[in-house]
XYZ file of C-alpha atoms in Angstrom:
258
model
C 48.126 -3.111 -13.481
C 46.760 -1.410 -10.384
C 43.855 0.022 -12.376
C 43.073 -3.448 -13.743
C 43.016 -4.966 -10.257
C 40.758 -2.210 -8.963
C 38.276 -2.719 -11.794
C 38.293 -6.474 -11.202
C 37.533 -5.948 -7.501
C 34.640 -3.611 -8.299
C 33.135 -6.076 -10.775
C 33.279 -8.852 -8.193
C 31.532 -6.876 -5.458
C 28.132 -8.416 -4.537
C 24.971 -6.547 -5.465
C 23.333 -4.672 -2.634
C 20.090 -2.726 -2.496
C 20.331 1.042 -2.906
C 20.737 2.539 0.547
C 17.641 3.575 2.450
C 18.369 6.814 4.278
C 16.352 6.010 7.398
C 14.268 3.087 8.604
C 12.496 3.160 11.948
C 9.280 2.592 13.846
C 7.651 5.790 15.042
C 4.583 6.355 17.190
C 2.419 9.377 16.367
C -0.360 10.705 18.555
C -3.204 10.856 16.065
C -5.989 11.348 18.614
C -5.844 12.270 22.318
C -4.132 9.405 24.116
C -3.945 7.239 20.973
C -0.629 6.207 19.470
C -0.447 5.244 15.823
C 2.537 3.050 14.852
C 4.117 3.549 11.441
C 7.240 1.880 10.058
C 8.922 4.674 8.125
C 11.520 4.154 5.380
C 12.926 7.375 3.927
C 14.743 7.049 0.646
C 17.395 9.469 -0.659
C 16.115 11.138 -3.820
C 12.515 9.934 -3.386
C 9.969 11.498 -5.714
C 6.886 10.707 -3.569
C 5.769 8.911 -0.419
C 3.492 5.896 -0.326
C 1.429 5.238 2.789
C 0.753 1.500 2.776
C -2.453 0.239 4.414
C -2.273 -3.539 5.043
C -5.336 -5.750 5.148
C -6.517 -8.217 7.754
C -6.588 -6.931 11.315
C -4.236 -4.099 10.405
C -1.221 -5.167 12.459
C 2.394 -5.203 11.313
C 3.286 -8.511 12.945
C 6.103 -9.146 15.382
C 9.275 -7.107 14.921
C 12.414 -9.089 14.108
C 15.718 -7.211 14.122
C 13.722 -3.992 14.265
C 11.583 -4.765 11.215
C 7.956 -5.926 10.886
C 7.541 -9.586 9.992
C 3.870 -9.595 8.951
C 3.049 -11.634 5.851
C 0.615 -9.167 4.255
C 1.461 -8.296 0.644
C 2.307 -4.686 1.480
C 4.367 -5.541 4.555
C 6.557 -8.087 2.826
C 6.891 -5.884 -0.300
C 7.989 -2.714 1.493
C 11.603 -2.997 0.272
C 10.397 -3.288 -3.325
C 8.559 0.022 -2.942
C 11.654 1.661 -1.433
C 13.819 0.288 -4.246
C 11.498 1.984 -6.738
C 12.496 5.422 -5.442
C 9.700 6.350 -3.054
C 9.554 6.882 0.685
C 7.555 4.151 2.403
C 5.311 4.531 5.444
C 3.733 1.288 6.611
C 0.702 1.925 8.793
C 0.016 -0.352 11.759
C -3.008 -0.575 14.052
C -3.789 2.277 16.459
C -3.225 1.652 20.163
C -6.946 1.702 21.007
C -7.799 -1.058 18.505
C -7.449 -4.823 18.782
C -8.692 -5.280 15.227
C -9.466 -3.240 12.145
C -12.638 -4.942 11.012
C -14.737 -3.611 8.147
C -16.793 -1.078 10.161
C -13.561 0.168 11.777
C -12.098 0.850 8.339
C -14.674 3.537 7.523
C -15.003 4.958 11.057
C -14.129 8.602 11.727
C -11.395 7.622 14.203
C -9.533 5.495 11.670
C -9.837 8.155 8.986
C -8.444 10.706 11.438
C -5.465 8.410 12.058
C -4.786 8.173 8.314
C -5.204 11.909 7.780
C -2.794 12.748 10.598
C -0.211 10.384 9.104
C -0.627 11.955 5.662
C -0.159 15.445 7.110
C 2.955 14.318 9.000
C 4.474 12.747 5.891
C 3.824 15.821 3.766
C 5.395 18.109 6.375
C 8.370 15.813 6.846
C 9.369 15.575 3.186
C 7.359 18.109 1.199
C 6.557 15.342 -1.254
C 3.170 14.170 -2.573
C 1.584 11.262 -0.691
C -0.196 8.303 -2.263
C -2.338 5.799 -0.378
C -1.909 2.135 -1.276
C -4.398 -0.253 0.314
C -4.760 -4.003 -0.072
C -7.745 -6.231 0.779
C -9.385 -4.671 3.870
C -6.877 -1.855 3.410
C -8.657 -1.010 0.141
C -11.724 -0.155 2.230
C -9.627 2.213 4.351
C -7.922 3.811 1.343
C -11.210 4.393 -0.457
C -12.873 5.927 2.599
C -9.867 8.219 3.141
C -9.830 9.295 -0.501
C -13.491 10.248 -0.186
C -13.135 11.969 3.189
C -10.075 14.148 2.546
C -8.169 12.808 -0.451
C -9.078 15.526 -2.924
C -7.271 18.087 -0.773
C -4.446 16.012 0.730
C -3.537 13.097 -1.558
C -1.788 12.764 -4.898
C -3.792 9.635 -5.639
C -4.846 6.218 -4.402
C -4.003 2.631 -5.350
C -6.409 -0.207 -4.510
C -5.131 -3.778 -4.669
C -7.129 -6.972 -4.117
C -10.125 -4.744 -3.435
C -13.069 -5.833 -1.292
C -16.106 -5.887 -3.581
C -18.738 -8.024 -1.811
C -21.926 -6.242 -0.758
C -21.893 -8.440 2.353
C -18.985 -6.428 3.782
C -19.388 -2.976 5.319
C -17.452 -0.425 3.304
C -16.935 -2.646 0.261
C -15.300 -0.435 -2.347
C -18.008 -0.406 -5.073
C -20.620 0.669 -2.507
C -18.767 3.693 -1.153
C -19.363 7.187 -2.607
C -16.825 6.763 -5.391
C -18.191 9.725 -7.315
C -16.653 12.001 -4.661
C -13.110 10.948 -5.569
C -11.404 13.512 -7.811
C -7.813 12.224 -7.746
C -6.069 9.526 -9.818
C -7.020 5.943 -8.949
C -5.246 2.718 -9.876
C -6.860 -0.690 -9.381
C -4.648 -3.797 -9.328
C -6.190 -7.249 -9.016
C -5.229 -10.837 -9.733
C -7.527 -12.826 -12.007
C -6.596 -15.875 -9.926
C -7.834 -14.280 -6.702
C -10.266 -16.877 -5.322
C -11.283 -14.874 -2.256
C -15.075 -14.656 -2.392
C -15.263 -11.118 -1.073
C -12.721 -9.904 -3.644
C -14.108 -11.618 -6.742
C -12.222 -10.350 -9.838
C -15.353 -10.198 -11.994
C -16.838 -7.532 -9.685
C -13.827 -5.197 -9.799
C -14.951 -3.339 -12.980
C -17.882 -1.994 -10.932
C -15.350 0.168 -9.097
C -14.211 1.700 -12.381
C -17.816 2.508 -13.279
C -18.278 4.362 -9.991
C -15.198 6.561 -10.419
C -17.002 9.008 -12.656
C -15.054 12.069 -11.468
C -11.560 10.643 -11.122
C -9.349 12.556 -13.602
C -7.368 9.399 -14.322
C -8.363 5.820 -13.548
C -6.884 2.527 -14.628
C -7.523 -1.157 -13.960
C -4.630 -3.602 -14.214
C -5.788 -7.209 -14.049
C -2.874 -9.574 -13.516
C -2.774 -13.331 -14.026
C 0.062 -14.951 -12.152
C 1.514 -16.249 -8.953
C 3.611 -19.134 -7.660
C 3.027 -21.767 -4.976
C -0.016 -20.327 -3.149
C -0.531 -21.615 0.379
C -3.236 -21.223 2.996
C -6.804 -20.076 2.472
C -7.856 -18.158 -0.624
C -8.303 -14.873 1.280
C -4.936 -15.090 3.027
C -1.756 -13.171 2.248
C 0.260 -16.055 0.811
C -2.324 -16.985 -1.797
C -3.036 -15.403 -5.188
C -5.023 -12.793 -3.246
C -1.681 -11.543 -1.900
C 0.146 -11.648 -5.267
C 2.318 -14.505 -4.033
C 5.381 -14.955 -6.209
C 4.761 -11.801 -8.267
C 5.218 -9.203 -5.526
C 8.119 -7.375 -7.135
C 6.569 -7.091 -10.600
C 3.286 -5.951 -9.048
C 5.059 -3.223 -7.098
C 6.909 -2.156 -10.250
C 3.566 -1.722 -12.042
C 2.198 0.339 -9.155
C 5.191 2.628 -8.730
C 5.646 3.035 -12.467
C 2.046 4.182 -12.787
C 2.065 6.603 -9.851
C 5.131 8.291 -11.343
C 3.121 8.862 -14.518
C -0.629 8.247 -14.081
C -2.264 7.473 -17.406
C -5.514 5.838 -18.464
């Protein structure tokens, strides 16, 4: 009887997320006098670390109950990444920047900030580090992969990539032939942002002539988009399909295949 009651109690317990070992905002000095904020979520049993590079101006948004409230796809999907069994580091904007515009995304200072974060994460866990960038963050991730990725990164994931030749650092116009690590592209066919036109994304694949593994996943989905087409809560930001998109990303980085 007691065993039966115990089993009944266990069955009725509400579902909770697997525990995240640590979750905190840290400030790293990445350049003399410059502090780089990163929201760090360490997961017990993680098999890798993802360094998430949000788009827009690069901020994390206001902190509510100690957590970033920004609406960017990567910010609001951070728990989905952690649930998939990876450590999550969410990169904010360095203390000497009020914006991370397109030229800032390929500047030496910004790349130094990313590199210092990657080195910290590798020392802290001993695990491989992947960059995941979205929208303007795809510009940052691509530039970092070119600058130091072959030596320091396990691979790079580019989502909602900037492809317009009118934007400095647009992904197809960077030196993609210098990337020699796995690359995953994820885009939404419904993305109506002019600078991230889906039909131009295959040009990135053509430029990755030396990547050992490269794959393009073109999605077609989303629910209740709001705001402008280039904003985070539209199809550009995978609205309504965040979890499934993250599952595709993390599943691939665990086993990169063409």
